[in-house]
Amino acid sequence: MNSISVRALLVRGMIAGVIAGALALAVAYFLGESQVDAAIAIEEAHSHAAHGGGGGGEEEELVSRTMQATGGLATALLVFGVAVGGIAALVYAYALGRIGNFGPRATAALIAGAALLTVYVVPFLKYPANPPAVGNPDTIGKRTTLFFLMVALSLLLAVAAVIIGKRLAPALGNWNATIAAAAGFILAIGLAYAFLPSFDEVGEDFPASLLWKFRLSTLAVQATFWAGFGLIFGYLTERLLVSGNGADARRVATPVG
């Protein structure tokens, strides 16, 4: 693999990540922040009631809510976009030509879809995001650890499913091998769901509709990011690899070993 070509993909991945992060930022701000504000209002009402209706017990905010919803959110999503875009570009450089007879855009779409599924959707179904006022502060460390454990398991099982599918393909055919590998992945994830601990820490007085809207908005942010990344990165890589930008680009499209 030529280092110049990998660098070209890496740069395009980070560019696509920044643009996709900006798209996700728009969704998070216009769709998700209203849900966060509503949850914070409930949390403050509970705190107010716990102090007997008085104003005591309130702590001064180190970072204002306005800054959190604008500058903080933008920084988080754009940095996330650059970092994840670069990682996805490196995965793309390895996967192109190795996972089937797919063109640059189709490979980018497959990687983006697989990333959305394994990095977010699978862990989300076991440990969904919670808004403020939901969740026991004493278990936040354990919940965070288990969420990232679920991410790691999902990624490892997805890689294993791809390897097994390729090994089974000569004997079963591509279609049957893909079904078998996907079934194995679903079974393994189901066992992880069954054996890993669950948390039900939603208060009875917290509106179910608000919780549902919040979780849908977080899913929408991730779906927007990965859909945007797949489309933009696919376009950029196709220009690099198909438009005849030199021998270096052609070497990326041809796997070694």
Coordinates of N, CA and C in Angstrom, one line a residue:
M1 N 0.9 -1.2 0.0 CA 0.0 0.0 0.0 C 0.9 1.2 0.0
N2 N 0.7 2.1 -1.0 CA 1.6 3.3 -1.1 C 1.2 4.3 0.0
S3 N 2.2 4.8 0.7 CA 1.9 5.7 1.8 C 1.3 7.0 1.3
I4 N 1.7 7.5 0.1 CA 1.1 8.7 -0.4 C -0.4 8.6 -0.6
S5 N -0.8 7.4 -1.2 CA -2.2 7.1 -1.4 C -3.0 7.0 -0.1
V6 N -2.4 6.4 0.9 CA -3.1 6.3 2.1 C -3.3 7.6 2.8
R7 N -2.2 8.5 2.6 CA -2.3 9.8 3.1 C -3.5 10.6 2.4
A8 N -3.6 10.4 1.1 CA -4.6 11.1 0.4 C -6.0 10.6 0.9
L9 N -6.2 9.4 1.1 CA -7.5 8.9 1.7 C -7.7 9.4 3.1
L10 N -6.6 9.5 3.9 CA -6.8 10.0 5.2 C -7.2 11.4 5.3
V11 N -6.7 12.2 4.4 CA -7.1 13.6 4.3 C -8.5 13.7 3.9
R12 N -8.9 13.0 2.9 CA -10.3 13.0 2.5 C -11.3 12.5 3.5
G13 N -10.8 11.5 4.3 CA -11.7 11.0 5.4 C -11.9 12.1 6.4
M14 N -10.8 12.8 6.8 CA -11.0 13.9 7.8 C -11.9 15.0 7.2
I15 N -11.7 15.3 6.0 CA -12.6 16.4 5.4 C -14.0 15.9 5.4
A16 N -14.3 14.7 5.0 CA -15.6 14.2 5.0 C -16.2 14.1 6.4
G17 N -15.3 13.8 7.4 CA -15.7 13.7 8.7 C -16.2 15.1 9.3
V18 N -15.4 16.1 8.9 CA -15.8 17.5 9.4 C -17.1 17.9 8.8
I19 N -17.3 17.7 7.5 CA -18.6 18.0 6.8 C -19.8 17.3 7.4
A20 N -19.5 15.9 7.6 CA -20.6 15.1 8.2 C -20.9 15.6 9.7
G21 N -19.8 16.0 10.4 CA -20.0 16.5 11.7 C -20.8 17.7 11.8
A22 N -20.6 18.6 10.8 CA -21.4 19.8 10.7 C -22.9 19.5 10.4
L23 N -23.2 18.5 9.6 CA -24.5 18.1 9.3 C -25.2 17.5 10.6
A24 N -24.4 16.7 11.3 CA -24.9 16.1 12.5 C -25.1 17.2 13.6
L25 N -24.3 18.2 13.6 CA -24.4 19.4 14.5 C -25.8 20.1 14.3
A26 N -26.2 20.3 13.0 CA -27.4 20.9 12.7 C -28.6 20.1 13.3
V27 N -28.5 18.7 13.1 CA -29.6 17.9 13.6 C -29.6 17.9 15.1
A28 N -28.4 17.8 15.7 CA -28.4 17.8 17.2 C -28.9 19.1 17.8
Y29 N -28.6 20.2 17.1 CA -29.0 21.5 17.7 C -30.5 21.7 17.5
F30 N -31.1 21.5 16.3 CA -32.5 21.8 16.0 C -33.4 20.7 16.5
L31 N -32.9 19.4 16.6 CA -33.8 18.3 17.0 C -33.6 17.8 18.4
G32 N -32.3 17.9 18.9 CA -32.0 17.3 20.2 C -32.0 18.2 21.3
E33 N -31.5 19.5 21.1 CA -31.3 20.4 22.2 C -32.6 20.7 22.9
S34 N -33.7 20.8 22.2 CA -35.0 21.1 22.9 C -35.4 20.0 23.9
Q35 N -35.0 18.7 23.5 CA -35.3 17.6 24.4 C -34.4 17.7 25.7
V36 N -33.1 18.1 25.4 CA -32.2 18.3 26.6 C -32.7 19.4 27.5
D37 N -33.2 20.5 26.9 CA -33.7 21.6 27.7 C -34.9 21.1 28.6
A38 N -35.8 20.4 28.0 CA -36.9 19.9 28.7 C -36.5 19.0 29.8
A39 N -35.5 18.1 29.6 CA -35.1 17.2 30.6 C -34.4 18.0 31.8
I40 N -33.6 19.0 31.4 CA -33.0 19.8 32.4 C -34.0 20.5 33.3
A41 N -35.1 21.0 32.7 CA -36.2 21.7 33.4 C -36.8 20.7 34.5
I42 N -37.0 19.5 34.1 CA -37.5 18.5 35.0 C -36.5 18.2 36.1
E43 N -35.2 18.1 35.8 CA -34.2 17.9 36.8 C -34.1 19.0 37.8
E44 N -34.2 20.3 37.3 CA -34.2 21.4 38.2 C -35.4 21.5 39.1
A45 N -36.6 21.1 38.5 CA -37.8 21.1 39.3 C -37.7 20.1 40.5
H46 N -37.1 18.9 40.2 CA -36.8 17.9 41.2 C -35.9 18.4 42.3
S47 N -34.8 19.1 41.8 CA -33.9 19.7 42.8 C -34.5 20.8 43.6
H48 N -35.4 21.6 43.0 CA -36.1 22.6 43.7 C -37.0 22.0 44.8
A49 N -37.7 21.0 44.4 CA -38.6 20.3 45.4 C -37.8 19.7 46.5
A50 N -36.7 19.1 46.2 CA -35.9 18.4 47.2 C -35.4 19.4 48.3
H51 N -35.2 20.7 47.9 CA -34.8 21.7 48.9 C -35.9 22.5 49.5
G52 N -37.1 21.9 49.4 CA -38.2 22.5 50.0 C -38.8 23.7 49.4
G53 N -38.5 23.8 48.1 CA -39.0 25.0 47.3 C -38.1 26.2 47.5
G54 N -37.0 26.1 48.2 CA -36.2 27.3 48.4 C -35.1 27.3 47.3
G55 N -34.4 28.4 47.2 CA -33.3 28.5 46.2 C -32.0 28.0 46.6
G56 N -31.9 27.4 47.8 CA -30.6 26.9 48.2 C -30.2 25.6 47.5
G57 N -29.0 25.2 47.6 CA -28.5 24.0 47.0 C -28.1 24.1 45.5
E58 N -28.4 25.2 44.9 CA -28.1 25.3 43.5 C -26.6 25.7 43.3
E59 N -25.9 25.1 42.4 CA -24.5 25.3 42.2 C -24.4 26.2 40.9
E60 N -23.4 27.1 41.0 CA -23.1 27.9 39.8 C -22.5 27.1 38.7
E61 N -23.0 27.3 37.5 CA -22.6 26.6 36.3 C -21.2 27.0 35.9
L62 N -20.3 26.0 35.7 CA -18.9 26.4 35.2 C -19.0 26.8 33.8
V63 N -19.9 26.1 33.0 CA -20.1 26.4 31.6 C -21.6 26.7 31.4
S64 N -21.9 27.8 30.8 CA -23.3 28.1 30.7 C -24.0 27.1 29.7
R65 N -25.3 27.0 29.9 CA -26.1 26.1 29.1 C -26.1 26.6 27.6
T66 N -26.0 27.9 27.4 CA -25.9 28.4 26.0 C -24.6 27.9 25.4
M67 N -23.5 28.0 26.1 CA -22.2 27.6 25.6 C -22.2 26.1 25.3
Q68 N -22.8 25.3 26.2 CA -22.9 23.9 26.0 C -23.6 23.5 24.7
A69 N -24.7 24.2 24.5 CA -25.6 23.9 23.3 C -25.1 24.4 22.0
T70 N -24.1 25.3 22.1 CA -23.5 25.9 20.8 C -22.0 25.5 20.7
G71 N -21.2 26.3 21.3 CA -19.7 26.0 21.2 C -19.3 24.6 21.6
G72 N -19.8 24.2 22.8 CA -19.4 22.9 23.3 C -19.9 21.8 22.3
L73 N -21.1 21.8 21.9 CA -21.7 20.8 21.0 C -20.9 20.8 19.7
A74 N -20.7 22.0 19.1 CA -19.9 22.1 17.9 C -18.5 21.5 18.0
T75 N -17.8 21.9 19.0 CA -16.5 21.4 19.2 C -16.5 19.9 19.3
A76 N -17.4 19.3 20.1 CA -17.4 17.9 20.3 C -17.7 17.1 18.9
L77 N -18.7 17.6 18.2 CA -19.1 16.9 17.0 C -18.0 17.1 15.9
L78 N -17.4 18.2 15.8 CA -16.4 18.5 14.7 C -15.1 17.7 15.0
V79 N -14.7 17.7 16.3 CA -13.5 16.9 16.7 C -13.8 15.4 16.4
F80 N -15.0 15.0 16.8 CA -15.4 13.6 16.6 C -15.4 13.3 15.1
G81 N -15.8 14.2 14.3 CA -15.9 14.0 12.8 C -14.5 13.8 12.3
V82 N -13.5 14.7 12.7 CA -12.2 14.6 12.2 C -11.5 13.2 12.6
A83 N -11.7 12.9 13.9 CA -11.0 11.7 14.4 C -11.6 10.4 13.8
V84 N -12.9 10.3 13.8 CA -13.6 9.1 13.3 C -13.5 9.1 11.7
G85 N -13.5 10.2 11.1 CA -13.3 10.2 9.6 C -11.9 9.7 9.2
G86 N -10.9 10.0 10.0 CA -9.6 9.5 9.7 C -9.5 8.0 10.0
I87 N -10.1 7.5 11.1 CA -10.1 6.1 11.3 C -10.8 5.3 10.2
A88 N -12.0 5.9 9.8 CA -12.8 5.2 8.8 C -12.0 5.2 7.5
A89 N -11.2 6.2 7.2 CA -10.4 6.3 6.0 C -9.4 5.2 5.9
L90 N -8.8 4.9 7.1 CA -7.8 3.9 7.2 C -8.4 2.5 7.0
V91 N -9.6 2.3 7.6 CA -10.3 1.0 7.4 C -10.7 0.9 5.9
Y92 N -11.1 2.0 5.3 CA -11.4 2.0 3.9 C -10.2 1.5 3.0
A93 N -9.0 2.1 3.4 CA -7.8 1.8 2.6 C -7.5 0.3 2.6
Y94 N -7.8 -0.3 3.8 CA -7.5 -1.8 3.9 C -8.7 -2.6 3.2
A95 N -9.9 -2.1 3.3 CA -11.0 -2.9 2.9 C -11.3 -2.9 1.4
L96 N -10.9 -1.8 0.7 CA -11.1 -1.6 -0.7 C -10.5 -2.7 -1.5
G97 N -11.4 -3.5 -2.2 CA -11.0 -4.6 -3.0 C -10.9 -5.9 -2.2
R98 N -11.0 -5.9 -0.9 CA -10.9 -7.1 -0.1 C -12.2 -7.6 0.3
I99 N -13.3 -6.8 0.3 CA -14.6 -7.3 0.8 C -15.6 -7.6 -0.3
G100 N -15.1 -7.6 -1.5 CA -16.0 -7.9 -2.6 C -15.7 -6.9 -3.8
N101 N -16.4 -7.2 -4.9 CA -16.2 -6.4 -6.1 C -17.0 -5.1 -6.0
F102 N -16.7 -4.3 -5.1 CA -17.5 -3.0 -4.9 C -16.6 -1.8 -5.4
G103 N -17.2 -0.8 -6.0 CA -16.5 0.4 -6.3 C -16.2 1.3 -5.1
P104 N -15.5 2.4 -5.4 CA -15.2 3.3 -4.2 C -16.4 3.8 -3.5
R105 N -17.5 4.2 -4.2 CA -18.6 4.7 -3.5 C -19.4 3.6 -2.7
A106 N -19.5 2.5 -3.3 CA -20.2 1.4 -2.6 C -19.4 0.9 -1.4
T107 N -18.1 0.9 -1.5 CA -17.3 0.5 -0.3 C -17.4 1.5 0.8
A108 N -17.4 2.8 0.4 CA -17.6 3.8 1.4 C -19.0 3.7 2.1
A109 N -20.0 3.4 1.3 CA -21.3 3.3 1.9 C -21.4 2.1 2.8
L110 N -20.8 1.0 2.4 CA -20.8 -0.2 3.3 C -20.1 0.0 4.6
I111 N -18.9 0.7 4.5 CA -18.2 0.9 5.7 C -18.9 1.9 6.7
A112 N -19.6 2.9 6.1 CA -20.3 3.8 6.9 C -21.5 3.1 7.5
G113 N -22.2 2.3 6.8 CA -23.4 1.6 7.3 C -22.9 0.6 8.4
A114 N -21.8 -0.1 8.2 CA -21.3 -1.1 9.2 C -20.9 -0.3 10.4
A115 N -20.3 0.8 10.3 CA -19.9 1.6 11.5 C -21.1 2.1 12.3
L116 N -22.1 2.6 11.6 CA -23.3 3.0 12.3 C -23.9 1.8 13.1
L117 N -24.0 0.7 12.4 CA -24.6 -0.5 13.1 C -23.8 -1.0 14.3
T118 N -22.5 -1.2 14.1 CA -21.6 -1.8 15.1 C -21.2 -0.8 16.2
V119 N -20.9 0.4 15.8 CA -20.4 1.4 16.8 C -21.5 2.0 17.6
Y120 N -22.7 2.2 17.0 CA -23.8 2.9 17.7 C -25.1 2.1 17.9
V121 N -25.6 1.5 16.8 CA -27.0 0.9 16.9 C -27.0 -0.3 17.9
V122 N -26.0 -1.2 17.7 CA -26.0 -2.4 18.5 C -25.7 -2.0 20.0
P123 N -24.8 -1.2 20.4 CA -24.7 -0.8 21.8 C -25.9 0.0 22.3
F124 N -26.4 0.8 21.4 CA -27.6 1.6 21.8 C -28.8 0.8 22.2
L125 N -29.0 -0.3 21.5 CA -30.2 -1.1 21.8 C -30.1 -1.8 23.2
K126 N -28.8 -2.0 23.7 CA -28.6 -2.5 25.0 C -28.5 -1.4 26.0
Y127 N -27.8 -0.4 25.7 CA -27.6 0.7 26.7 C -27.9 2.1 26.0
P128 N -29.2 2.4 25.8 CA -29.6 3.6 25.1 C -29.2 4.9 25.9
A129 N -29.1 6.0 25.1 CA -28.7 7.2 25.8 C -29.8 7.7 26.7
N130 N -29.4 8.4 27.7 CA -30.4 8.9 28.7 C -30.2 10.5 28.8
P131 N -31.3 11.2 28.9 CA -31.2 12.6 29.0 C -30.9 13.0 30.5
P132 N -30.6 14.3 30.8 CA -30.5 14.7 32.2 C -31.8 14.3 33.0
A133 N -31.6 14.1 34.2 CA -32.6 13.7 35.2 C -33.0 12.2 35.1
V134 N -32.3 11.4 34.2 CA -32.5 10.0 34.1 C -31.2 9.3 34.4
G135 N -31.3 8.3 35.3 CA -30.1 7.5 35.6 C -29.6 7.8 37.0
N136 N -29.0 6.8 37.6 CA -28.5 7.0 39.0 C -27.0 7.4 38.9
P137 N -26.6 8.6 39.5 CA -25.3 9.0 39.4 C -24.3 8.0 39.9
D138 N -24.7 7.1 40.8 CA -23.8 6.1 41.4 C -23.4 5.0 40.4
T139 N -24.2 4.9 39.3 CA -23.9 3.8 38.4 C -23.4 4.3 37.1
I140 N -23.1 5.6 37.0 CA -22.7 6.2 35.7 C -21.4 5.6 35.2
G141 N -20.4 5.3 36.1 CA -19.2 4.7 35.7 C -19.3 3.3 35.2
K142 N -20.2 2.5 35.8 CA -20.4 1.2 35.4 C -21.2 1.2 34.1
R143 N -22.1 2.1 33.9 CA -22.9 2.1 32.7 C -22.0 2.5 31.5
T144 N -21.1 3.5 31.7 CA -20.2 3.9 30.7 C -19.2 2.8 30.3
T145 N -18.7 2.1 31.3 CA -17.8 1.0 31.0 C -18.5 -0.1 30.2
L146 N -19.7 -0.5 30.6 CA -20.4 -1.5 29.9 C -20.8 -1.1 28.4
F147 N -21.1 0.2 28.3 CA -21.4 0.7 26.9 C -20.2 0.5 26.0
F148 N -19.0 0.9 26.4 CA -17.8 0.8 25.6 C -17.4 -0.7 25.4
L149 N -17.7 -1.5 26.4 CA -17.5 -3.0 26.3 C -18.4 -3.5 25.2
M150 N -19.7 -3.0 25.1 CA -20.6 -3.4 24.1 C -20.1 -3.0 22.7
V151 N -19.5 -1.8 22.6 CA -19.0 -1.3 21.4 C -17.8 -2.2 20.9
A152 N -16.9 -2.5 21.9 CA -15.8 -3.4 21.5 C -16.3 -4.8 21.1
L153 N -17.2 -5.4 21.8 CA -17.8 -6.7 21.4 C -18.4 -6.6 20.0
S154 N -19.2 -5.6 19.8 CA -19.8 -5.4 18.5 C -18.8 -5.4 17.3
L155 N -17.8 -4.6 17.5 CA -16.7 -4.4 16.5 C -16.0 -5.8 16.3
L156 N -15.6 -6.4 17.3 CA -14.9 -7.7 17.2 C -15.8 -8.8 16.6
L157 N -17.0 -8.8 17.0 CA -17.9 -9.8 16.4 C -18.2 -9.5 14.9
A158 N -18.3 -8.2 14.6 CA -18.5 -7.9 13.2 C -17.3 -8.3 12.3
V159 N -16.1 -8.1 12.8 CA -14.9 -8.5 12.1 C -14.9 -10.0 11.9
A160 N -15.2 -10.7 13.0 CA -15.3 -12.2 13.0 C -16.3 -12.6 11.9
A161 N -17.4 -12.0 11.9 CA -18.5 -12.4 10.9 C -18.0 -12.2 9.5
V162 N -17.3 -11.1 9.2 CA -16.7 -10.9 7.9 C -15.7 -12.0 7.5
I163 N -14.9 -12.3 8.4 CA -13.8 -13.4 8.2 C -14.5 -14.7 8.0
I164 N -15.5 -15.0 8.8 CA -16.2 -16.3 8.7 C -17.0 -16.4 7.4
G165 N -17.6 -15.3 7.0 CA -18.3 -15.2 5.7 C -17.4 -15.5 4.5
K166 N -16.2 -14.9 4.5 CA -15.3 -15.1 3.4 C -14.8 -16.6 3.4
R167 N -14.6 -17.1 4.6 CA -14.2 -18.5 4.6 C -15.2 -19.5 4.2
L168 N -16.5 -19.2 4.4 CA -17.6 -20.1 4.1 C -18.0 -19.9 2.6
A169 N -17.7 -18.8 2.0 CA -18.1 -18.4 0.7 C -17.8 -19.5 -0.4
P170 N -16.6 -20.0 -0.4 CA -16.3 -21.1 -1.5 C -17.2 -22.3 -1.4
A171 N -17.6 -22.7 -0.2 CA -18.4 -23.9 0.0 C -19.9 -23.6 -0.1
L172 N -20.3 -22.5 0.4 CA -21.8 -22.2 0.5 C -22.2 -21.2 -0.6
G173 N -21.3 -20.5 -1.2 CA -21.7 -19.4 -2.1 C -21.8 -18.1 -1.3
N174 N -21.7 -17.0 -2.0 CA -21.6 -15.7 -1.3 C -22.9 -15.4 -0.5
W175 N -24.1 -15.7 -1.1 CA -25.3 -15.4 -0.4 C -25.5 -16.2 0.8
N176 N -25.4 -17.5 0.7 CA -25.6 -18.3 1.9 C -24.5 -18.1 3.0
A177 N -23.3 -17.8 2.6 CA -22.2 -17.5 3.5 C -22.5 -16.2 4.3
T178 N -23.1 -15.2 3.5 CA -23.4 -13.9 4.2 C -24.5 -14.1 5.2
I179 N -25.5 -14.9 4.8 CA -26.6 -15.2 5.8 C -26.1 -15.9 7.0
A180 N -25.3 -16.9 6.8 CA -24.7 -17.6 7.9 C -23.9 -16.8 8.9
A181 N -23.1 -15.9 8.3 CA -22.2 -15.0 9.1 C -23.1 -14.0 9.8
A182 N -24.1 -13.4 9.2 CA -25.0 -12.5 9.8 C -25.8 -13.2 11.0
A183 N -26.2 -14.4 10.7 CA -27.0 -15.1 11.8 C -26.1 -15.4 13.0
G184 N -24.8 -15.7 12.7 CA -23.9 -15.9 13.8 C -23.6 -14.6 14.6
F185 N -23.5 -13.5 13.9 CA -23.3 -12.2 14.5 C -24.5 -11.9 15.4
I186 N -25.7 -12.1 14.9 CA -26.9 -11.7 15.7 C -27.0 -12.6 16.9
L187 N -26.7 -13.9 16.7 CA -26.8 -14.9 17.9 C -25.8 -14.4 19.0
A188 N -24.5 -14.1 18.6 CA -23.5 -13.7 19.5 C -23.9 -12.4 20.3
I189 N -24.5 -11.4 19.5 CA -24.9 -10.2 20.1 C -26.1 -10.5 21.1
G190 N -27.0 -11.4 20.7 CA -28.1 -11.7 21.6 C -27.6 -12.3 22.9
L191 N -26.6 -13.1 22.8 CA -26.0 -13.7 24.1 C -25.4 -12.6 24.9
A192 N -24.7 -11.7 24.3 CA -24.2 -10.6 25.0 C -25.3 -9.7 25.7
Y193 N -26.3 -9.5 25.0 CA -27.5 -8.8 25.6 C -28.0 -9.5 26.8
A194 N -28.1 -10.8 26.7 CA -28.7 -11.6 27.7 C -27.8 -11.7 29.0
F195 N -26.5 -11.7 28.8 CA -25.6 -11.9 30.0 C -25.1 -10.6 30.6
L196 N -25.0 -9.6 29.8 CA -24.5 -8.3 30.4 C -25.7 -7.7 31.2
P197 N -25.3 -7.0 32.3 CA -26.4 -6.4 33.1 C -27.1 -5.3 32.4
S198 N -28.4 -5.1 32.8 CA -29.2 -4.0 32.3 C -29.5 -3.0 33.4
F199 N -29.9 -1.8 33.0 CA -30.2 -0.8 33.9 C -31.6 -0.2 33.6
D200 N -32.5 -0.1 34.6 CA -33.8 0.5 34.4 C -33.9 1.6 35.5
E201 N -33.4 2.8 35.2 CA -33.3 3.9 36.1 C -34.1 5.1 35.7
V202 N -35.1 4.8 34.9 CA -36.0 5.9 34.5 C -37.1 6.1 35.6
G203 N -37.2 7.3 36.1 CA -38.2 7.6 37.2 C -39.6 7.5 36.7
E204 N -40.5 7.1 37.5 CA -41.9 6.9 37.1 C -42.5 8.2 36.7
D205 N -42.0 9.4 37.2 CA -42.6 10.7 36.8 C -41.9 11.3 35.6
F206 N -41.0 10.6 35.0 CA -40.3 11.2 33.8 C -41.1 10.9 32.6
P207 N -41.5 11.8 31.8 CA -42.4 11.6 30.6 C -41.8 10.6 29.6
A208 N -42.5 9.5 29.3 CA -42.0 8.5 28.4 C -41.8 9.1 27.0
S209 N -42.7 10.1 26.6 CA -42.6 10.7 25.3 C -41.3 11.5 25.1
L210 N -40.9 12.2 26.2 CA -39.7 12.9 26.2 C -38.5 12.0 26.1
L211 N -38.5 10.9 26.8 CA -37.4 10.0 26.8 C -37.3 9.4 25.4
W212 N -38.4 9.0 24.8 CA -38.4 8.5 23.4 C -37.9 9.5 22.4
K213 N -38.3 10.7 22.5 CA -37.9 11.7 21.5 C -36.4 12.0 21.7
F214 N -35.9 12.0 22.9 CA -34.5 12.2 23.2 C -33.6 11.1 22.5
R215 N -34.1 9.9 22.8 CA -33.3 8.8 22.2 C -33.4 8.7 20.7
L216 N -34.5 9.1 20.1 CA -34.6 9.1 18.7 C -33.7 10.2 18.1
S217 N -33.6 11.3 18.8 CA -32.8 12.4 18.3 C -31.3 12.0 18.4
T218 N -30.9 11.3 19.4 CA -29.5 10.9 19.4 C -29.2 9.9 18.3
L219 N -30.2 9.0 18.0 CA -30.0 8.1 16.9 C -30.0 8.8 15.6
A220 N -30.8 9.9 15.4 CA -30.8 10.7 14.2 C -29.5 11.4 14.0
V221 N -28.9 11.9 15.1 CA -27.6 12.5 14.9 C -26.5 11.6 14.4
Q222 N -26.5 10.4 14.9 CA -25.5 9.4 14.4 C -25.8 8.9 13.0
A223 N -27.1 8.7 12.7 CA -27.5 8.3 11.3 C -27.1 9.4 10.3
T224 N -27.3 10.7 10.7 CA -27.0 11.8 9.8 C -25.5 11.8 9.6
F225 N -24.7 11.6 10.7 CA -23.3 11.7 10.5 C -22.8 10.6 9.6
W226 N -23.2 9.4 9.8 CA -22.6 8.3 9.0 C -23.2 8.3 7.6
A227 N -24.4 8.7 7.4 CA -25.0 8.8 6.0 C -24.2 9.9 5.3
G228 N -24.0 11.0 6.0 CA -23.3 12.1 5.3 C -21.8 11.7 5.0
F229 N -21.2 11.0 6.0 CA -19.8 10.6 5.8 C -19.7 9.6 4.6
G230 N -20.6 8.7 4.5 CA -20.6 7.7 3.5 C -20.7 8.3 2.1
L231 N -21.7 9.3 2.0 CA -21.9 9.9 0.7 C -20.7 10.8 0.3
I232 N -20.3 11.6 1.2 CA -19.2 12.6 0.9 C -17.9 11.9 0.7
F233 N -17.5 11.0 1.6 CA -16.3 10.2 1.4 C -16.3 9.4 0.1
G234 N -17.4 8.8 -0.2 CA -17.5 8.0 -1.4 C -17.3 8.9 -2.6
Y235 N -17.8 10.1 -2.6 CA -17.6 11.0 -3.7 C -16.2 11.4 -3.9
L236 N -15.6 11.8 -2.7 CA -14.2 12.2 -2.8 C -13.2 11.1 -3.2
T237 N -13.5 9.9 -2.7 CA -12.6 8.7 -3.1 C -12.8 8.3 -4.5
E238 N -14.0 8.4 -5.0 CA -14.2 8.1 -6.4 C -13.5 9.1 -7.3
R239 N -13.5 10.4 -7.0 CA -12.7 11.3 -7.7 C -11.2 11.0 -7.7
L240 N -10.7 10.5 -6.5 CA -9.3 10.2 -6.4 C -9.0 8.9 -7.2
L241 N -9.8 7.9 -7.0 CA -9.4 6.6 -7.5 C -9.9 6.3 -9.0
V242 N -11.0 6.9 -9.4 CA -11.5 6.6 -10.7 C -11.1 7.7 -11.8
S243 N -10.8 8.9 -11.3 CA -10.6 10.0 -12.2 C -9.2 10.0 -12.8
G244 N -8.4 8.9 -12.4 CA -7.1 8.8 -13.0 C -6.1 9.7 -12.4
N245 N -6.1 9.8 -11.1 CA -5.1 10.7 -10.4 C -3.8 9.9 -10.1
G246 N -3.2 9.3 -11.1 CA -1.9 8.8 -11.0 C -1.8 7.4 -10.6
A247 N -0.6 6.8 -10.6 CA -0.4 5.4 -10.3 C -0.6 5.1 -8.8
D248 N -0.4 6.1 -7.9 CA -0.5 6.0 -6.5 C -2.0 5.6 -6.2
A249 N -2.9 6.3 -6.8 CA -4.3 6.1 -6.6 C -4.7 4.7 -7.0
R250 N -4.1 4.2 -8.1 CA -4.5 2.9 -8.6 C -4.0 1.8 -7.6
R251 N -2.9 2.0 -7.0 CA -2.3 1.1 -6.0 C -3.3 0.9 -4.8
V252 N -3.9 2.0 -4.4 CA -4.9 1.8 -3.3 C -6.0 0.9 -3.6
A253 N -6.5 0.9 -4.9 CA -7.6 0.1 -5.3 C -7.2 -1.3 -5.5
T254 N -5.9 -1.6 -5.5 CA -5.4 -3.0 -5.7 C -4.9 -3.5 -4.4
P255 N -5.6 -4.5 -3.7 CA -5.1 -5.0 -2.4 C -3.8 -5.7 -2.6
V256 N -2.9 -5.6 -1.5 CA -1.7 -6.3 -1.6 C -1.7 -7.5 -0.6
G257 N -1.4 -8.7 -1.1 CA -1.4 -9.9 -0.2 C -2.8 -10.4 0.0

